[in-house]
Each structure stands twice: as C-alpha cells, then as structure tokens.
Coordinates of C-alpha atoms in Angstrom, one line a residue:
M1 CA 0.0 0.1 0.1
Q2 CA 1.4 3.2 -0.8
E3 CA 1.7 5.2 1.9
P4 CA -0.7 8.5 1.7
R5 CA 1.7 11.8 0.6
R6 CA -0.3 15.4 1.1
A7 CA 0.5 16.6 -2.5
R8 CA 3.4 19.3 -2.0
Q9 CA 5.3 15.8 -1.3
L10 CA 4.6 15.4 -4.0
G11 CA 6.3 17.9 -5.9
I12 CA 2.7 19.3 -7.2
V13 CA 2.7 23.1 -6.3
V14 CA -0.9 24.5 -6.9
G15 CA -0.5 28.2 -8.0
G16 CA 2.5 31.1 -6.5
L17 CA 1.0 31.9 -2.9
P18 CA 3.4 31.1 0.4
T19 CA 1.5 29.5 2.6
G20 CA 1.3 29.5 6.4
V21 CA 4.4 27.0 7.8
H22 CA 1.5 23.7 8.4
N23 CA -0.1 24.7 4.7
A24 CA -3.6 24.4 6.6
I25 CA -6.8 26.5 8.0
T26 CA -4.6 26.5 11.6
D27 CA -2.3 28.4 10.3
V28 CA -5.4 30.3 10.7
A29 CA -3.8 32.0 14.2
G30 CA -6.8 31.1 17.4
V31 CA -8.8 27.8 15.0
R32 CA -8.0 24.3 16.0
V33 CA -9.3 21.1 15.1
G34 CA -9.7 17.4 16.1
H35 CA -12.0 14.3 14.7
T36 CA -13.5 11.5 16.0
T37 CA -12.8 8.5 12.7
I38 CA -15.6 5.7 14.0
V39 CA -14.3 2.5 11.9
S40 CA -16.3 -0.8 13.5
G41 CA -16.1 -4.1 11.7
E42 CA -17.1 -4.2 7.5
T43 CA -19.9 -1.8 8.0
I44 CA -18.6 1.6 10.1
R45 CA -16.2 4.6 8.3
T46 CA -17.1 7.6 9.4
G47 CA -16.9 10.4 11.6
V48 CA -16.7 13.9 13.2
T49 CA -14.9 16.3 11.9
A50 CA -14.1 20.4 14.7
V51 CA -12.5 23.1 13.5
V52 CA -13.1 25.7 16.7
P53 CA -13.0 29.0 16.1
D54 CA -11.1 29.7 20.3
Q55 CA -12.3 33.5 19.4
L56 CA -15.4 32.4 19.9
L57 CA -14.3 32.3 24.0
T58 CA -14.5 35.9 24.2
R59 CA -16.5 37.1 21.6
P60 CA -20.1 35.8 21.5
A61 CA -19.9 35.3 17.5
L62 CA -18.0 35.6 14.2
P63 CA -18.8 37.6 10.9
A64 CA -19.1 34.8 8.7
G65 CA -20.7 34.6 4.8
L66 CA -21.7 30.7 2.7
S67 CA -22.2 29.9 -0.9
V68 CA -24.6 27.7 -1.7
G69 CA -23.3 25.7 -4.7
N70 CA -26.0 23.5 -5.5
G71 CA -27.8 22.7 -2.9
Y72 CA -29.2 19.2 -2.5
G73 CA -27.5 18.9 1.0
K74 CA -27.9 20.7 4.2
I75 CA -26.0 22.7 6.3
V76 CA -28.1 23.0 10.2
G77 CA -27.8 26.3 10.7
S78 CA -27.6 27.8 7.9
T79 CA -31.1 30.2 7.4
Q80 CA -29.2 32.2 11.0
V81 CA -25.7 32.5 9.4
A82 CA -27.7 34.1 5.3
E83 CA -29.1 36.6 8.5
L84 CA -27.3 37.6 10.6
G85 CA -23.4 36.9 8.2
E86 CA -22.5 35.2 12.0
I87 CA -21.2 32.5 13.3
E88 CA -21.6 31.7 17.3
T89 CA -20.4 28.9 17.6
P90 CA -18.1 25.6 15.9
V91 CA -18.4 24.3 13.0
L92 CA -19.2 20.4 12.7
L93 CA -19.1 18.4 9.4
T94 CA -19.9 14.5 10.0
A95 CA -22.1 12.0 7.5
T96 CA -26.3 13.3 6.4
L97 CA -27.8 10.7 8.6
S98 CA -25.9 11.7 11.3
T99 CA -26.2 15.9 11.4
F100 CA -28.9 16.1 13.9
R101 CA -27.2 13.9 16.3
V102 CA -24.4 16.2 15.3
A103 CA -26.2 19.4 16.7
D104 CA -27.8 18.1 19.1
A105 CA -24.4 17.2 20.7
L106 CA -22.4 20.7 19.8
V107 CA -25.9 21.8 21.7
T108 CA -24.9 19.6 25.3
Y109 CA -21.3 21.0 24.7
L110 CA -22.2 24.8 24.3
L111 CA -25.1 25.3 27.2
S112 CA -22.1 23.8 29.4
M113 CA -19.9 26.2 28.3
P114 CA -19.3 29.1 30.9
G115 CA -21.3 31.7 31.0
R116 CA -24.4 30.3 29.2
E117 CA -25.9 29.0 32.9
A118 CA -28.8 31.4 31.1
A119 CA -29.1 30.7 27.4
Q120 CA -32.6 29.5 25.8
S121 CA -31.1 29.7 22.6
V122 CA -28.1 28.3 20.4
N123 CA -27.5 28.1 16.8
P124 CA -25.3 24.8 15.9
V125 CA -23.7 25.0 12.6
V126 CA -23.3 21.7 11.6
A127 CA -22.6 20.3 7.9
E128 CA -22.3 17.2 5.8
T129 CA -22.2 14.5 3.6
N130 CA -23.3 10.9 1.6
D131 CA -20.9 8.5 3.0
G132 CA -23.1 5.6 2.3
F133 CA -21.4 3.5 -0.1
L134 CA -18.6 2.9 2.1
S135 CA -20.8 2.8 5.8
D136 CA -23.8 1.9 6.9
I137 CA -25.1 4.7 7.0
R138 CA -28.4 4.8 8.4
A139 CA -27.6 2.5 11.6
R140 CA -25.9 6.8 12.1
P141 CA -24.1 5.4 14.9
V142 CA -22.3 8.9 16.2
T143 CA -22.9 9.4 19.6
E144 CA -22.3 12.8 21.6
E145 CA -19.5 11.0 22.8
H146 CA -18.5 11.0 20.1
V147 CA -18.6 14.7 19.2
L148 CA -17.6 16.4 22.7
A149 CA -14.0 13.5 21.2
A150 CA -13.8 15.8 18.4
L151 CA -14.5 19.0 20.4
S152 CA -13.2 18.5 23.5
G153 CA -9.3 16.5 21.2
A154 CA -8.8 20.0 18.0
T155 CA -5.4 20.4 18.2
G156 CA -3.8 23.2 15.8
G157 CA -0.6 22.3 14.1
L158 CA -1.1 20.6 10.6
P159 CA -4.5 18.4 10.9
G160 CA -5.5 14.2 10.4
E161 CA -5.9 14.0 6.6
G162 CA -7.7 11.9 4.3
C163 CA -9.4 8.8 5.2
V164 CA -10.5 11.2 8.6
G165 CA -13.5 12.3 11.0
A166 CA -16.0 13.3 8.9
G167 CA -13.9 11.8 5.6
T168 CA -13.7 7.9 6.7
G169 CA -15.8 7.2 4.1
T170 CA -16.3 9.9 1.0
G171 CA -15.5 9.7 -1.7
A172 CA -14.2 11.9 -5.0
L173 CA -14.3 12.6 -8.3
G174 CA -13.7 8.4 -9.0
F175 CA -11.5 8.0 -5.9
K176 CA -10.8 7.6 -2.5
A177 CA -11.2 11.5 -0.2
G178 CA -11.4 12.7 3.1
I179 CA -10.7 15.4 4.8
G180 CA -7.0 17.8 3.4
T181 CA -6.5 21.3 4.0
S182 CA -4.7 24.0 2.9
S183 CA -4.1 27.3 3.6
R184 CA -2.3 30.3 1.8
V185 CA -1.1 34.8 3.0
A186 CA -1.7 37.4 0.9
T187 CA -0.8 40.3 1.2
T188 CA -3.3 43.6 2.0
S189 CA -3.2 47.2 2.1
R190 CA -3.0 46.4 6.1
G191 CA -0.6 44.3 6.1
P192 CA -0.7 39.9 5.6
A193 CA -3.7 38.2 5.1
T194 CA -3.6 34.5 6.3
V195 CA -6.4 32.7 4.4
G196 CA -6.7 28.5 5.7
V197 CA -9.6 25.5 3.9
L198 CA -10.3 21.5 5.2
V199 CA -12.4 20.2 2.5
Q200 CA -14.2 17.6 3.0
S201 CA -14.9 15.8 -0.5
N202 CA -17.7 13.6 -1.9
F203 CA -18.5 14.3 -5.3
S204 CA -18.2 14.0 -9.0
G205 CA -16.8 14.5 -12.4
V206 CA -13.1 13.5 -13.0
L207 CA -10.2 14.6 -11.1
R208 CA -7.6 17.6 -12.5
V209 CA -4.4 17.6 -12.1
C210 CA -2.1 21.3 -13.0
G211 CA -5.4 21.0 -15.5
V212 CA -4.5 17.8 -16.2
P213 CA -7.4 15.2 -16.4
V214 CA -7.4 12.0 -14.6
P215 CA -9.9 9.4 -16.0
R216 CA -9.2 6.1 -13.4
E217 CA -8.6 4.2 -16.6
R218 CA -6.0 6.8 -17.8
V219 CA -4.3 5.3 -14.1
G220 CA -5.4 1.7 -14.2
V221 CA -8.3 2.0 -11.0
P222 CA -11.8 0.2 -11.5
V223 CA -14.4 2.1 -11.0
A224 CA -15.7 1.1 -6.8
Q225 CA -16.9 -2.4 -6.7
T226 CA -18.4 -4.1 -4.5
A227 CA -15.6 -6.2 -3.7
P228 CA -12.0 -6.7 -3.9
G229 CA -10.9 -7.8 -7.3
P230 CA -11.5 -7.9 -11.3
V231 CA -15.2 -5.2 -12.6
G232 CA -17.2 -7.9 -13.0
P233 CA -21.2 -7.2 -13.7
G234 CA -21.3 -6.3 -9.3
A235 CA -19.5 -3.1 -10.0
D236 CA -21.5 -0.5 -9.1
A237 CA -19.5 3.6 -10.7
E238 CA -20.9 5.9 -8.6
H239 CA -22.6 5.8 -5.0
P240 CA -25.2 8.8 -4.0
G241 CA -25.1 12.0 -1.8
N242 CA -21.9 12.8 -4.6
S243 CA -21.4 16.9 -1.9
C244 CA -18.7 19.3 -0.9
V245 CA -18.3 21.1 1.8
I246 CA -15.8 24.5 2.7
V247 CA -14.8 25.5 5.4
V248 CA -13.1 29.0 4.9
A249 CA -11.1 31.2 7.6
T250 CA -9.4 34.1 7.9
D251 CA -7.7 36.7 9.9
A252 CA -8.4 39.3 8.1
R253 CA -11.3 42.4 8.4
L254 CA -13.7 41.1 6.2
D255 CA -17.5 42.0 7.1
A256 CA -19.6 39.1 6.3
R257 CA -20.7 40.5 2.5
Q258 CA -17.3 40.0 1.9
L259 CA -17.1 36.3 3.3
G260 CA -20.1 35.3 1.3
R261 CA -17.6 36.5 -1.7
L262 CA -14.7 35.0 -0.2
A263 CA -16.8 31.7 0.0
R264 CA -18.5 31.8 -3.9
R265 CA -14.9 31.3 -5.4
A266 CA -14.7 28.7 -3.0
I267 CA -16.7 27.0 -4.3
F268 CA -14.8 28.1 -7.4
A269 CA -12.3 26.5 -7.6
M270 CA -14.2 22.6 -7.3
G271 CA -13.9 23.4 -10.7
R272 CA -9.7 22.6 -11.3
V273 CA -10.1 19.3 -9.2
G274 CA -12.4 18.7 -12.4
S275 CA -15.9 18.2 -9.9
D276 CA -18.9 18.1 -12.5
F277 CA -21.1 20.3 -10.0
T278 CA -24.3 17.4 -10.6
S279 CA -27.9 18.3 -9.8
G280 CA -27.5 15.4 -6.7
S281 CA -24.7 17.4 -4.6
G282 CA -24.9 19.0 -2.2
D283 CA -22.2 22.1 -2.7
Y284 CA -20.8 24.8 0.7
A285 CA -18.8 26.5 1.3
L286 CA -18.8 28.9 4.7
A287 CA -15.8 31.4 5.1
F288 CA -15.6 33.1 9.4
A289 CA -12.9 35.6 10.7
T290 CA -11.0 36.0 13.4
A291 CA -10.3 39.6 13.5
E292 CA -11.3 41.8 15.5
V293 CA -13.6 44.1 13.8
D294 CA -12.6 47.4 16.0
L295 CA -11.4 48.6 12.6
P296 CA -13.6 49.0 9.0
A297 CA -13.2 46.0 6.7
L298 CA -11.0 45.9 4.5
P299 CA -11.7 48.2 1.1
E300 CA -13.0 45.9 -2.1
S301 CA -9.1 46.6 -3.4
D302 CA -8.1 44.3 -1.5
V303 CA -10.1 41.8 -1.9
D304 CA -8.7 39.6 -5.0
P305 CA -5.3 38.7 -3.5
L306 CA -8.5 36.9 -0.4
F307 CA -9.9 35.4 -4.0
A308 CA -7.3 34.9 -4.5
A309 CA -5.4 32.8 -1.7
V310 CA -8.9 31.4 -1.1
L311 CA -8.7 29.6 -5.0
E312 CA -6.1 28.3 -4.7
A313 CA -5.5 26.9 -1.6
T314 CA -9.0 25.3 -1.0
E315 CA -7.9 23.2 -4.7
E316 CA -4.8 21.9 -3.3
A317 CA -7.0 20.7 -0.4
L318 CA -9.2 18.9 -2.6
L319 CA -5.5 17.6 -3.9
N320 CA -4.5 16.9 -0.3
S321 CA -8.0 14.8 0.7
L322 CA -7.7 12.7 -2.5
F323 CA -3.5 12.4 -2.1
M324 CA -3.6 11.6 1.8
A325 CA -6.6 8.7 0.8
T326 CA -5.8 5.1 1.3
T327 CA -8.0 2.7 -0.4
T328 CA -10.9 1.4 2.0
V329 CA -13.3 -1.5 1.7
G330 CA -16.9 -1.2 3.5
F331 CA -20.0 -1.5 3.6
D332 CA -21.0 -3.9 1.9
G333 CA -18.2 -5.1 0.4
H334 CA -17.8 -2.0 -1.8
V335 CA -14.0 -0.8 -2.3
R336 CA -13.5 3.1 -2.5
Y337 CA -9.4 2.6 -3.7
A338 CA -6.9 5.4 -3.3
V339 CA -5.0 8.1 -6.0
P340 CA -2.3 6.0 -7.2
H341 CA 0.8 8.8 -7.1
D342 CA 3.1 7.5 -9.7
R343 CA 0.8 6.9 -11.8
V344 CA -0.5 10.3 -11.9
L345 CA 2.8 12.5 -12.1
T346 CA 3.8 10.4 -14.9
L347 CA 0.5 11.3 -16.3
L348 CA 1.2 14.7 -14.8
R349 CA 5.1 14.6 -16.9
E350 CA 4.0 13.3 -19.9
H351 CA 1.7 16.4 -20.0
G352 CA 4.7 18.9 -19.6
V353 CA 3.9 19.7 -15.7
A354 CA 7.1 21.0 -14.6
G355 CA 8.9 20.5 -11.3
V356 CA 6.9 17.4 -10.9
G357 CA 8.5 15.0 -8.2
R358 CA 11.5 17.7 -7.1
S359 CA 9.9 17.5 -3.7
G360 CA 11.2 14.4 -1.7
Y361 CA 9.7 11.5 -3.8
D362 CA 10.1 10.4 -7.2
G363 CA 6.7 8.4 -7.9
S364 CA 8.4 5.2 -7.1

C-alpha cells in the first residue's frame, strides 16, 4: 500500500502564493481542528470533524458568509448564518443521517460552557456529505461522546487528512477521498493576511491535477465496486450523495458580505479539480473571519488577493483530501480506491508539468 502524501510532498504545487507554516486551516491563529474517526467491523466508516475558532471563547459570534453552489444537502444553522452574517459555534462536519445527532451534541457542549447558564437559544452549525457507499449510514453510529471527543481533542498544528473524521467514508472524482486542508498568505494594505481552508470532499467528476485530466481508467483504477477484485457485473460506478463542504477561515478584517464573496470563490475552485457539479450534489462553502471588529472592513481593492488565496488553498486542500486517502473496503464489501501517486506523476510529466516529483518523492 502506498504511503499517503500531501500534494507538495509529491512535488505538485498549486499557484504561486506562499503557504502558512503548516499549510493548513490552523495557520489562522486560534483555529483548531479535531477528528473522531469511527471504524467498526466491516460496515462502519464514518466520523466527525470539528473546526473550532478559539475566538468564540471570548466573543459571542464571528462574522461569516455562506455560499451554496448547489443546495442538494444541508447545513444546520445556515439560515441564521445567512440572515445575521455570523457564526456563534464551532463548525462540525459529519455524515448525512448523523447531522442531527451531531447538532444536538453540539448544543449540549455549548450550553455547558461557562457564561451560558441562562442561554435559551443557540445556533449550531453542522454540515454533511453522504458516506453511505462505504459506511452503513442508516446505522447512525455517531454519538454525543464522539462529538465531544472531536471538540475537546481539537488542536493546532497540521490536522489529520484523508480517511479521518468526517472524511473516513467519503470519495471524490472516482477515488477515495476525505478531509484535506491548505492555506495561503496574501498581501493587503494592512499587511499579510492568512486564508485557511478545510474540505470534506465527496463529489463526482473527472479528477484534474494542474489542469491535466486524470480519469480512473488512465491511471489503471477500476470503478468503485462491491468487492475487491476485477470489475464485473457487481461493479457500482458511483454512490449517491455527491457533495462537498468547504470551511474557510481568515484573519483578514472582512465583513459578512465580503466573506460570502470569499466563500463563493471556494466553490469555484471545485471546478479546478474536475467537479461536474451534478444536480444531486450539495456544494457548500462557509467562510468566517477571526479579526477583531474594532477596525473597518478591508476596502474592496484589497479583496482580490484574498480571492486568489482562497482559490489556491481550496484547490490544494481538495488534492490533499485525495492524495492523503487510502484504499478503503466498507459496507457490503464496497471499495473505494486511492489515487495511485506514481501513475499520476507519470501522467503529469507526460503533459510537461514542471517540478513534479522534485519535493523528496520521485514516484517510485
């Protein structure tokens, strides 16, 4: 089995902007990520991922914006985010039918926090994709303990990627996928600003890497199927529930309207890696800002560098969600195959993509 490697470890560099220290959403100061990965027997491959801004410990809410590329899905709490332009809770990701249990557990967590003893309303933000191909989604195995573990275990540094947390059972662009993250540092008139992205990828289309199409058959990967082995009558090309959730964090001083524009660019980046944006796909991006609000929002002339940053970071996060995933056998013997690194690098070299394989890995 190949070792999971991030895009840059394979010599695949997206764009020209610098990354943060960890090349992750946690490069935005105060933002932590926690995962609970649930693997049980041959049927359960699911989990919970928590994006936790520490600023919510001292502030009632953070400015936020939401963009819906296609609304075949759900984000609990999204109408209040759209109405008020803010989030007041961490952002949690999970599987479709576990969304409501996760939301309930998040409410429990928030009501138990100091200062909320008299709270009578809270707006939990929970998003989902459908991992029912690799996991028995109807079992709804996520419990309150799983959610609290993801929240309490959230840390800085480089988060887990690939088959972890909410990405344990997901697949994208014909391959096994999962969680991915990346960051960029942009220059504004007020100095450098960091944009960090975390994705839960689970959508259809044909993978593109640095603009080069990577269809499964070109790299020798069979369609997803009901049991390991050669493709046969039992093969199943795609599972339902093609979706993507993108969480964007920034330390730039942006208002809710500007954050909505930033979130929209994150959705656009899905096209860079080959999404076909099908009618059954729930494609959502939520962006929040951690900066103090004592200063006015950045002028519109400063937003373009942040747009470039979120496009690059989202594209790379999506690639990381694929390259860090491993072949997974799950519910009913269904299989999702990992992207074969060596064959992708060979294909990129054939197309003249410069620099591939020069970051400590030659594809061998």
